[in-house]
PDB file of C-alpha atoms and ligand atoms in Angstrom:
ATOM      1  CA  UNK Y   6      96.882 105.454  80.738  1.00  0.00           C
ATOM      2  CA  UNK Y   7      94.480 108.251  81.511  1.00  0.00           C
ATOM      3  CA  UNK Y   8      92.188 110.265  79.289  1.00  0.00           C
ATOM      4  CA  UNK Y   9      92.305 114.062  78.898  1.00  0.00           C
ATOM      5  CA  UNK Y  10      89.741 115.228  76.347  1.00  0.00           C
ATOM      6  CA  UNK Y  11      90.493 113.115  73.274  1.00  0.00           C
ATOM      7  CA  UNK Y  12      94.018 112.096  74.264  1.00  0.00           C
ATOM      8  CA  UNK Y  13      95.139 108.918  75.980  1.00  0.00           C
ATOM      9  CA  UNK Y  14      98.336 109.722  77.856  1.00  0.00           C
ATOM     10  CA  UNK Y  15     100.573 108.231  80.532  1.00  0.00           C
ATOM     11  CA  UNK Y  16      99.645 109.288  84.018  1.00  0.00           C
ATOM     12  CA  UNK Y  17     102.038 111.711  85.809  1.00  0.00           C
ATOM     13  CA  UNK Y  18     104.489 111.877  82.943  1.00  0.00           C
ATOM     14  CA  UNK Y  19     102.498 114.115  80.645  1.00  0.00           C
ATOM     15  CA  UNK Y  20      99.535 115.058  82.818  1.00  0.00           C
ATOM     16  CA  UNK Y  21      98.753 118.734  82.539  1.00  0.00           C
ATOM     17  CA  UNK Y  22      95.803 120.239  84.358  1.00  0.00           C
ATOM     18  CA  UNK Y  23      95.687 124.015  84.248  1.00  0.00           C
ATOM     19  CA  UNK Y  24      95.826 125.919  87.567  1.00  0.00           C
ATOM     20  CA  UNK Y  25      92.781 127.868  86.401  1.00  0.00           C
ATOM     21  CA  UNK Y  26      90.665 124.874  85.507  1.00  0.00           C
ATOM     22  CA  UNK Y  27      87.254 125.689  86.990  1.00  0.00           C
ATOM     23  CA  UNK Y  28      86.970 122.185  88.397  1.00  0.00           C
ATOM     24  CA  UNK Y  29      90.071 122.880  90.453  1.00  0.00           C
ATOM     25  CA  UNK Y  30      89.046 126.365  91.560  1.00  0.00           C
ATOM     26  CA  UNK Y  31      85.258 126.130  91.942  1.00  0.00           C
ATOM     27  CA  UNK Y  32      84.400 122.458  91.814  1.00  0.00           C
ATOM     28  CA  UNK Y  33      82.561 123.606  88.691  1.00  0.00           C
ATOM     29  CA  UNK Y  34      81.923 120.275  87.045  1.00  0.00           C
ATOM     30  CA  UNK Y  35      80.320 116.875  87.282  1.00  0.00           C
ATOM     31  CA  UNK Y  36      81.481 113.269  87.517  1.00  0.00           C
ATOM     32  CA  UNK Y  37      80.555 109.594  87.438  1.00  0.00           C
ATOM     33  CA  UNK Y  38      81.999 106.392  88.909  1.00  0.00           C
ATOM     34  CA  UNK Y  39      81.214 103.210  86.978  1.00  0.00           C
ATOM     35  CA  UNK Y  40      81.936  99.663  88.132  1.00  0.00           C
ATOM     36  CA  UNK Y  41      83.856  97.268  85.913  1.00  0.00           C
ATOM     37  CA  UNK Y  42      83.344  93.535  86.452  1.00  0.00           C
ATOM     38  CA  UNK Y  43      85.504  91.093  84.491  1.00  0.00           C
ATOM     39  CA  UNK Y  44      86.453  93.821  82.044  1.00  0.00           C
ATOM     40  CA  UNK Y  45      82.857  94.889  81.412  1.00  0.00           C
ATOM     41  CA  UNK Y  46      81.155  98.071  82.599  1.00  0.00           C
ATOM     42  CA  UNK Y  47      77.993  97.772  84.688  1.00  0.00           C
ATOM     43  CA  UNK Y  48      75.050  99.995  83.607  1.00  0.00           C
ATOM     44  CA  UNK Y  49      77.330 102.428  81.734  1.00  0.00           C
ATOM     45  CA  UNK Y  50      74.399 103.782  79.715  1.00  0.00           C
ATOM     46  CA  UNK Y  51      72.526 104.748  82.860  1.00  0.00           C
ATOM     47  CA  UNK Y  52      75.622 106.538  84.170  1.00  0.00           C
ATOM     48  CA  UNK Y  53      76.038 108.404  80.874  1.00  0.00           C
ATOM     49  CA  UNK Y  54      72.373 109.442  80.945  1.00  0.00           C
ATOM     50  CA  UNK Y  55      72.761 110.789  84.474  1.00  0.00           C
ATOM     51  CA  UNK Y  56      76.004 112.514  83.403  1.00  0.00           C
ATOM     52  CA  UNK Y  57      74.129 114.304  80.616  1.00  0.00           C
ATOM     53  CA  UNK Y  58      71.390 115.304  83.011  1.00  0.00           C
ATOM     54  CA  UNK Y  59      73.877 116.670  85.576  1.00  0.00           C
ATOM     55  CA  UNK Y  60      75.541 118.728  82.805  1.00  0.00           C
ATOM     56  CA  UNK Y  61      72.219 120.107  81.668  1.00  0.00           C
ATOM     57  CA  UNK Y  62      71.234 121.084  85.215  1.00  0.00           C
ATOM     58  CA  UNK Y  63      74.391 123.212  85.608  1.00  0.00           C
ATOM     59  CA  UNK Y  64      74.059 124.661  82.063  1.00  0.00           C
ATOM     60  CA  UNK Y  65      77.268 123.028  80.894  1.00  0.00           C
ATOM     61  CA  UNK Y  66      77.813 121.590  77.427  1.00  0.00           C
ATOM     62  CA  UNK Y  67      79.578 118.263  77.320  1.00  0.00           C
ATOM     63  CA  UNK Y  68      82.602 118.115  74.998  1.00  0.00           C
ATOM     64  CA  UNK Y  69      81.540 114.790  73.470  1.00  0.00           C
ATOM     65  CA  UNK Y  70      78.332 113.024  72.575  1.00  0.00           C
ATOM     66  CA  UNK Y  71      77.127 110.119  74.671  1.00  0.00           C
ATOM     67  CA  UNK Y  72      78.344 107.650  72.021  1.00  0.00           C
ATOM     68  CA  UNK Y  73      81.786 109.293  71.821  1.00  0.00           C
ATOM     69  CA  UNK Y  74      82.188 109.391  75.599  1.00  0.00           C
ATOM     70  CA  UNK Y  75      81.116 105.763  75.832  1.00  0.00           C
ATOM     71  CA  UNK Y  76      83.702 104.750  73.244  1.00  0.00           C
ATOM     72  CA  UNK Y  77      86.497 106.630  75.015  1.00  0.00           C
ATOM     73  CA  UNK Y  78      85.601 105.122  78.384  1.00  0.00           C
ATOM     74  CA  UNK Y  79      85.524 101.585  77.034  1.00  0.00           C
ATOM     75  CA  UNK Y  80      88.788 102.175  75.128  1.00  0.00           C
ATOM     76  CA  UNK Y  81      90.453 103.364  78.336  1.00  0.00           C
ATOM     77  CA  UNK Y  82      89.315 100.245  80.180  1.00  0.00           C
ATOM     78  CA  UNK Y  83      90.705  98.046  77.398  1.00  0.00           C
ATOM     79  CA  UNK Y  84      94.008  99.931  77.179  1.00  0.00           C
ATOM     80  CA  UNK Y  85      94.521  99.539  80.920  1.00  0.00           C
ATOM     81  CA  UNK Y  86      93.379  95.941  80.773  1.00  0.00           C
ATOM     82  CA  UNK Y  87      91.152  96.609  83.775  1.00  0.00           C
ATOM     83  CA  UNK Y  88      89.331  93.515  84.984  1.00  0.00           C
ATOM     84  CA  UNK Y  89      87.765  94.424  88.318  1.00  0.00           C
ATOM     85  CA  UNK Y  90      87.637  98.000  89.455  1.00  0.00           C
ATOM     86  CA  UNK Y  91      86.143 101.353  88.597  1.00  0.00           C
ATOM     87  CA  UNK Y  92      86.366 103.966  85.912  1.00  0.00           C
ATOM     88  CA  UNK Y  93      86.080 107.582  87.068  1.00  0.00           C
ATOM     89  CA  UNK Y  94      85.279 110.384  84.645  1.00  0.00           C
ATOM     90  CA  UNK Y  95      84.502 114.060  85.052  1.00  0.00           C
ATOM     91  CA  UNK Y  96      83.922 117.167  82.985  1.00  0.00           C
ATOM     92  CA  UNK Y  97      84.735 120.663  84.237  1.00  0.00           C
ATOM     93  CA  UNK Y  98      83.563 123.914  82.710  1.00  0.00           C
ATOM     94  CA  UNK Y  99      87.103 124.451  81.448  1.00  0.00           C
ATOM     95  CA  UNK Y 100      90.014 126.843  81.829  1.00  0.00           C
ATOM     96  CA  UNK Y 101      89.514 130.606  82.161  1.00  0.00           C
ATOM     97  CA  UNK Y 102      90.695 133.537  84.327  1.00  0.00           C
ATOM     98  CA  UNK Y 103      89.065 133.115  87.717  1.00  0.00           C
ATOM     99  CA  UNK Y 104      85.724 134.831  87.917  1.00  0.00           C
ATOM    100  CA  UNK Y 105      82.552 133.232  89.246  1.00  0.00           C
ATOM    101  CA  UNK Y 106      80.212 133.709  86.302  1.00  0.00           C
ATOM    102  CA  UNK Y 107      80.508 131.352  83.324  1.00  0.00           C
ATOM    103  CA  UNK Y 108      83.478 132.218  81.063  1.00  0.00           C
ATOM    104  CA  UNK Y 109      82.753 133.118  77.437  1.00  0.00           C
ATOM    105  CA  UNK Y 110      85.141 130.892  75.542  1.00  0.00           C
ATOM    106  CA  UNK Y 111      86.208 128.101  77.878  1.00  0.00           C
ATOM    107  CA  UNK Y 112      86.085 124.576  76.503  1.00  0.00           C
ATOM    108  CA  UNK Y 113      84.893 121.890  78.913  1.00  0.00           C
ATOM    109  CA  UNK Y 114      87.603 119.443  80.006  1.00  0.00           C
ATOM    110  CA  UNK Y 115      86.960 115.698  80.167  1.00  0.00           C
ATOM    111  CA  UNK Y 116      89.285 113.551  82.264  1.00  0.00           C
ATOM    112  CA  UNK Y 117      89.064 109.857  83.095  1.00  0.00           C
ATOM    113  CA  UNK Y 118      91.109 107.172  84.790  1.00  0.00           C
ATOM    114  CA  UNK Y 119      90.648 103.585  85.880  1.00  0.00           C
ATOM    115  CA  UNK Y 120      91.451 101.968  89.208  1.00  0.00           C
ATOM    116  CA  UNK Y 121      91.616  98.357  90.282  1.00  0.00           C
ATOM    117  CA  UNK Y 122      89.489  97.722  93.322  1.00  0.00           C
ATOM    118  CA  UNK Y 123      88.273  94.529  94.893  1.00  0.00           C
ATOM    119  CA  UNK Y 124      84.649  94.159  95.947  1.00  0.00           C
ATOM    120  CA  UNK Y 125      84.279  94.667  99.739  1.00  0.00           C
ATOM    121  CA  UNK Y 126      83.034  91.108 100.233  1.00  0.00           C
ATOM    122  CA  UNK Y 127      83.451  91.109 104.031  1.00  0.00           C
ATOM    123  CA  UNK Y 128      81.155  94.109 104.323  1.00  0.00           C
ATOM    124  CA  UNK Y 129      78.589  92.505 102.018  1.00  0.00           C
ATOM    125  CA  UNK Y 130      78.578  89.484 104.312  1.00  0.00           C
ATOM    126  CA  UNK Y 131      78.830  91.023 107.748  1.00  0.00           C
ATOM    127  CA  UNK Y 132      77.308  94.461 107.279  1.00  0.00           C
ATOM    128  CA  UNK Y 133      78.591  97.806 108.491  1.00  0.00           C
ATOM    129  CA  UNK Y 134      78.095 100.347 111.235  1.00  0.00           C
ATOM    130  CA  UNK Y 135      76.920 103.838 110.286  1.00  0.00           C
ATOM    131  CA  UNK Y 136      76.509 107.082 112.219  1.00  0.00           C
ATOM    132  CA  UNK Y 137      74.094 109.951 111.618  1.00  0.00           C
ATOM    133  CA  UNK Y 138      75.162 113.505 110.794  1.00  0.00           C
ATOM    134  CA  UNK Y 139      73.327 116.695 109.929  1.00  0.00           C
ATOM    135  CA  UNK Y 140      72.898 117.072 106.165  1.00  0.00           C
ATOM    136  CA  UNK Y 141      74.644 120.410 105.542  1.00  0.00           C
ATOM    137  CA  UNK Y 142      74.795 120.075 101.750  1.00  0.00           C
ATOM    138  CA  UNK Y 143      73.271 122.436  99.199  1.00  0.00           C
ATOM    139  CA  UNK Y 144      69.761 121.905  97.813  1.00  0.00           C
ATOM    140  CA  UNK Y 145      70.708 120.273  94.504  1.00  0.00           C
ATOM    141  CA  UNK Y 146      71.977 116.936  95.753  1.00  0.00           C
ATOM    142  CA  UNK Y 147      70.394 115.376  92.629  1.00  0.00           C
ATOM    143  CA  UNK Y 148      73.357 116.682  90.604  1.00  0.00           C
ATOM    144  CA  UNK Y 149      76.524 114.547  90.757  1.00  0.00           C
ATOM    145  CA  UNK Y 150      78.681 117.636  91.165  1.00  0.00           C
ATOM    146  CA  UNK Y 151      82.409 117.883  91.924  1.00  0.00           C
ATOM    147  CA  UNK Y 152      81.484 120.006  94.950  1.00  0.00           C
ATOM    148  CA  UNK Y 153      81.724 117.345  97.625  1.00  0.00           C
ATOM    149  CA  UNK Y 154      82.777 119.205 100.774  1.00  0.00           C
ATOM    150  CA  UNK Y 155      79.560 118.370 102.628  1.00  0.00           C
ATOM    151  CA  UNK Y 156      79.977 114.716 101.700  1.00  0.00           C
ATOM    152  CA  UNK Y 157      83.690 114.767 102.598  1.00  0.00           C
ATOM    153  CA  UNK Y 158      83.010 116.211 106.067  1.00  0.00           C
ATOM    154  CA  UNK Y 159      80.258 113.651 106.659  1.00  0.00           C
ATOM    155  CA  UNK Y 160      82.473 110.683 105.681  1.00  0.00           C
ATOM    156  CA  UNK Y 161      85.346 112.016 107.801  1.00  0.00           C
ATOM    157  CA  UNK Y 162      82.980 112.220 110.782  1.00  0.00           C
ATOM    158  CA  UNK Y 163      82.003 108.591 110.171  1.00  0.00           C
ATOM    159  CA  UNK Y 164      85.609 107.445 110.073  1.00  0.00           C
ATOM    160  CA  UNK Y 165      86.392 109.317 113.288  1.00  0.00           C
ATOM    161  CA  UNK Y 166      83.519 107.431 114.885  1.00  0.00           C
ATOM    162  CA  UNK Y 167      84.603 103.958 113.707  1.00  0.00           C
ATOM    163  CA  UNK Y 168      81.797 103.828 111.164  1.00  0.00           C
ATOM    164  CA  UNK Y 169      81.862 103.056 107.460  1.00  0.00           C
ATOM    165  CA  UNK Y 170      79.259 105.579 106.355  1.00  0.00           C
ATOM    166  CA  UNK Y 171      77.502 108.720 107.565  1.00  0.00           C
ATOM    167  CA  UNK Y 172      73.739 108.817 107.144  1.00  0.00           C
ATOM    168  CA  UNK Y 173      72.600 112.398 106.691  1.00  0.00           C
ATOM    169  CA  UNK Y 174      69.597 113.987 108.378  1.00  0.00           C
ATOM    170  CA  UNK Y 175      67.786 117.084 107.111  1.00  0.00           C
ATOM    171  CA  UNK Y 176      64.803 118.469 109.038  1.00  0.00           C
ATOM    172  CA  UNK Y 177      64.381 115.271 111.042  1.00  0.00           C
ATOM    173  CA  UNK Y 178      64.360 113.256 107.817  1.00  0.00           C
ATOM    174  CA  UNK Y 179      66.928 110.709 106.695  1.00  0.00           C
ATOM    175  CA  UNK Y 180      68.185 111.677 103.215  1.00  0.00           C
ATOM    176  CA  UNK Y 181      71.101 109.449 102.158  1.00  0.00           C
ATOM    177  CA  UNK Y 182      74.676 108.423 102.921  1.00  0.00           C
ATOM    178  CA  UNK Y 183      77.699 110.583 102.057  1.00  0.00           C
ATOM    179  CA  UNK Y 184      78.286 108.485  98.940  1.00  0.00           C
ATOM    180  CA  UNK Y 185      75.427 106.001  98.989  1.00  0.00           C
ATOM    181  CA  UNK Y 186      71.646 105.733  99.123  1.00  0.00           C
ATOM    182  CA  UNK Y 187      70.010 104.486 102.315  1.00  0.00           C
ATOM    183  CA  UNK Y 188      67.052 102.134 102.885  1.00  0.00           C
ATOM    184  CA  UNK Y 189      65.170 100.563 105.747  1.00  0.00           C
ATOM    185  CA  UNK Y 190      62.983  97.471 105.729  1.00  0.00           C
ATOM    186  CA  UNK Y 191      59.843  97.168 107.797  1.00  0.00           C
ATOM    187  CA  UNK Y 192      57.263  94.390 107.584  1.00  0.00           C
ATOM    188  CA  UNK Y 193      58.780  93.124 104.360  1.00  0.00           C
ATOM    189  CA  UNK Y 194      58.667  96.533 102.639  1.00  0.00           C
ATOM    190  CA  UNK Y 195      61.625  98.664 101.530  1.00  0.00           C
ATOM    191  CA  UNK Y 196      61.498 102.383 102.356  1.00  0.00           C
ATOM    192  CA  UNK Y 197      63.821 105.037 100.934  1.00  0.00           C
ATOM    193  CA  UNK Y 198      63.868 108.817 100.463  1.00  0.00           C
ATOM    194  CA  UNK Y 199      62.079 110.004  97.289  1.00  0.00           C
ATOM    195  CA  UNK Y 200      64.415 110.728  94.353  1.00  0.00           C
ATOM    196  CA  UNK Y 201      63.998 114.512  94.547  1.00  0.00           C
ATOM    197  CA  UNK Y 202      66.623 117.284  94.833  1.00  0.00           C
ATOM    198  CA  UNK Y 203      67.618 116.211  98.371  1.00  0.00           C
ATOM    199  CA  UNK Y 204      69.353 113.003  97.226  1.00  0.00           C
ATOM    200  CA  UNK Y 205      71.401 111.660  94.354  1.00  0.00           C
ATOM    201  CA  UNK Y 206      69.404 109.170  92.342  1.00  0.00           C
ATOM    202  CA  UNK Y 207      71.808 106.248  92.434  1.00  0.00           C
ATOM    203  CA  UNK Y 208      72.099 103.875  89.509  1.00  0.00           C
ATOM    204  CA  UNK Y 209      72.389 101.084  92.082  1.00  0.00           C
ATOM    205  CA  UNK Y 210      69.181 102.462  93.628  1.00  0.00           C
ATOM    206  CA  UNK Y 211      67.472 101.956  90.263  1.00  0.00           C
ATOM    207  CA  UNK Y 212      68.756  98.376  90.251  1.00  0.00           C
ATOM    208  CA  UNK Y 213      67.473  97.837  93.813  1.00  0.00           C
ATOM    209  CA  UNK Y 214      64.041  99.038  92.711  1.00  0.00           C
ATOM    210  CA  UNK Y 215      64.096  96.705  89.695  1.00  0.00           C
ATOM    211  CA  UNK Y 216      65.077  93.751  91.889  1.00  0.00           C
ATOM    212  CA  UNK Y 217      62.388  94.609  94.452  1.00  0.00           C
ATOM    213  CA  UNK Y 218      59.787  94.694  91.674  1.00  0.00           C
ATOM    214  CA  UNK Y 219      61.001  91.349  90.377  1.00  0.00           C
ATOM    215  CA  UNK Y 220      60.800  89.764  93.832  1.00  0.00           C
ATOM    216  CA  UNK Y 221      57.447  91.359  94.627  1.00  0.00           C
ATOM    217  CA  UNK Y 222      58.899  93.374  97.509  1.00  0.00           C
ATOM    218  CA  UNK Y 223      57.155  96.765  97.830  1.00  0.00           C
ATOM    219  CA  UNK Y 224      59.632  99.615  97.128  1.00  0.00           C
ATOM    220  CA  UNK Y 225      58.239 102.727  98.791  1.00  0.00           C
ATOM    221  CA  UNK Y 226      59.608 106.256  98.447  1.00  0.00           C
ATOM    222  CA  UNK Y 227      58.746 107.972 101.680  1.00  0.00           C
ATOM    223  CA  UNK Y 228      60.259 110.325 104.242  1.00  0.00           C
ATOM    224  CA  UNK Y 229      61.317 108.714 107.508  1.00  0.00           C
ATOM    225  CA  UNK Y 230      63.192 109.737 110.645  1.00  0.00           C
ATOM    226  CA  UNK Y 231      66.060 108.309 112.685  1.00  0.00           C
ATOM    227  CA  UNK Y 232      63.461 106.954 115.125  1.00  0.00           C
ATOM    228  CA  UNK Y 233      61.972 104.930 112.255  1.00  0.00           C
ATOM    229  CA  UNK Y 234      65.458 103.650 111.441  1.00  0.00           C
ATOM    230  CA  UNK Y 235      65.975 102.487 115.047  1.00  0.00           C
ATOM    231  CA  UNK Y 236      62.697 100.568 114.848  1.00  0.00           C
ATOM    232  CA  UNK Y 237      63.418  99.014 111.437  1.00  0.00           C
ATOM    233  CA  UNK Y 238      63.791  95.277 110.855  1.00  0.00           C
ATOM    234  CA  UNK Y 239      66.697  95.825 108.447  1.00  0.00           C
ATOM    235  CA  UNK Y 240      68.722  98.632 106.914  1.00  0.00           C
ATOM    236  CA  UNK Y 241      71.141  98.817 104.001  1.00  0.00           C
ATOM    237  CA  UNK Y 242      73.001 101.172 101.697  1.00  0.00           C
ATOM    238  CA  UNK Y 243      73.661 100.997  97.965  1.00  0.00           C
ATOM    239  CA  UNK Y 244      76.213 102.501  95.599  1.00  0.00           C
ATOM    240  CA  UNK Y 245      78.374 101.572  92.642  1.00  0.00           C
ATOM    241  CA  UNK Y 246      81.232 100.460  94.904  1.00  0.00           C
ATOM    242  CA  UNK Y 247      79.297  99.435  98.048  1.00  0.00           C
ATOM    243  CA  UNK Y 248      76.763  97.541  95.870  1.00  0.00           C
ATOM    244  CA  UNK Y 249      74.206  96.338  98.427  1.00  0.00           C
ATOM    245  CA  UNK Y 250      75.724  96.543 101.904  1.00  0.00           C
ATOM    246  CA  UNK Y 251      73.717  95.634 105.015  1.00  0.00           C
ATOM    247  CA  UNK Y 252      73.716  98.151 107.871  1.00  0.00           C
ATOM    248  CA  UNK Y 253      73.771  96.359 111.210  1.00  0.00           C
ATOM    249  CA  UNK Y 254      74.237  99.319 113.541  1.00  0.00           C
ATOM    250  CA  UNK Y 255      73.165 102.984 113.464  1.00  0.00           C
ATOM    251  CA  UNK Y 256      74.913 105.081 116.125  1.00  0.00           C
ATOM    252  CA  UNK Y 257      74.658 102.935 119.276  1.00  0.00           C
ATOM    253  CA  UNK Y 258      71.572 101.061 118.146  1.00  0.00           C
ATOM    254  CA  UNK Y 259      71.815  97.556 116.700  1.00  0.00           C
ATOM    255  CA  UNK Y 260      69.386  97.049 113.805  1.00  0.00           C
ATOM    256  CA  UNK Y 261      67.525  93.758 113.624  1.00  0.00           C
ATOM    257  CA  UNK Y 262      69.496  90.577 114.032  1.00  0.00           C
ATOM    258  CA  UNK Y 263      72.468  91.027 111.710  1.00  0.00           C
ATOM    259  CA  UNK Y 264      71.862  91.200 107.924  1.00  0.00           C
ATOM    260  CA  UNK Y 265      68.209  90.271 107.324  1.00  0.00           C
ATOM    261  CA  UNK Y 266      66.343  88.192 104.711  1.00  0.00           C
ATOM    262  CA  UNK Y 267      65.290  91.094 102.456  1.00  0.00           C
ATOM    263  CA  UNK Y 268      68.782  92.524 102.074  1.00  0.00           C
ATOM    264  CA  UNK Y 269      70.101  89.003 101.475  1.00  0.00           C
ATOM    265  CA  UNK Y 270      67.509  88.442  98.741  1.00  0.00           C
ATOM    266  CA  UNK Y 271      68.431  91.761  97.052  1.00  0.00           C
ATOM    267  CA  UNK Y 272      72.138  90.902  97.258  1.00  0.00           C
ATOM    268  CA  UNK Y 273      71.550  87.485  95.738  1.00  0.00           C
ATOM    269  CA  UNK Y 274      69.705  88.947  92.749  1.00  0.00           C
ATOM    270  CA  UNK Y 275      72.319  91.686  92.360  1.00  0.00           C
ATOM    271  CA  UNK Y 276      75.050  89.055  92.184  1.00  0.00           C
ATOM    272  CA  UNK Y 277      73.257  87.457  89.216  1.00  0.00           C
ATOM    273  CA  UNK Y 278      73.362  90.740  87.295  1.00  0.00           C
ATOM    274  CA  UNK Y 279      77.085  91.461  87.513  1.00  0.00           C
TER     275      UNK Y 279
HETATM  276  C1  LIG V 309      77.154 108.528  93.588  1.00  0.00           C
HETATM  277  C2  LIG V 309      76.337 108.730  94.807  1.00  0.00           C
HETATM  278  C3  LIG V 309      75.399 107.772  95.252  1.00  0.00           C
HETATM  279  C4  LIG V 309      75.261 106.379  94.651  1.00  0.00           C
HETATM  280  O1  LIG V 309      74.997 106.385  93.297  1.00  0.00           O
HETATM  281  P1  LIG V 309      75.353 105.112  92.405  1.00  0.00           P
HETATM  282  O2  LIG V 309      75.001 105.550  91.029  1.00  0.00           O
HETATM  283  O3  LIG V 309      74.515 103.990  92.879  1.00  0.00           O
HETATM  284  O4  LIG V 309      76.817 104.849  92.595  1.00  0.00           O
HETATM  285  C5  LIG V 309      74.568 108.095  96.315  1.00  0.00           C
HETATM  286  N1  LIG V 309      74.694 109.273  96.958  1.00  0.00           N
HETATM  287  C6  LIG V 309      75.604 110.190  96.599  1.00  0.00           C
HETATM  288  C7  LIG V 309      75.689 111.475  97.349  1.00  0.00           C
HETATM  289  C8  LIG V 309      76.464 109.953  95.518  1.00  0.00           C
HETATM  290  O5  LIG V 309      77.374 110.862  95.176  1.00  0.00           O
END
């Protein structure tokens, strides 16, 4: 089953998305991806808070309250009997004749679906290779918008270069991955880009900060360059689906000595939470 506004319907059979839905034509909308472990959502409230913030930042009213959306999402998970996977939901500004400015009477459209997906355990254990790309995205990367072309091109570049993720560089500064936040470790301290409009403030990033605080590992928001990354003791990425994944190679440079002790400690604590 999938969700369209307040209706649970069978996928494909009765799915009807209008050709003039603004999500389809302009990417005019926002989304969230939430992890489900053993039938339970992980940090759903945080995702719903960010969802509300994204909506507010693009001057879009959500069709349902936080409580209503939460209920629908959890109902969908139950109906589909999802154990381990993700739930995706988005809201677009609705259906209206195509013209750039906001339509007068369009109603926002909520859609949601669930997907089974195993945790990428091998990558958690062994780490991944990443490559760097220029960050060509717009200047409101703090909004989880449906407009993902910059991110799509970055990830495609990574895949064409046998890498799992593309780490984006703006003005000599490392911002974040195409769908993940990025961190380096030096002298036992974690460094990551400040949560400003150049990056998406990941929910997993919040969890990483909480774990770091718990373990007494300094969590420092600071700008750093690719050169700093090459010199780092450890590197890792975080996201809802990648959780905490060690980065063992950046371009042609091997980082540290395989996954290091700090990333292992963060992973271990993360495992306890899910
Ligand atoms: C969603 C996303 C992340 C990770 O956020 P989580 O809430 O941890 O999944 C990081 N960067 C970008 C660009 C994203 O879209």
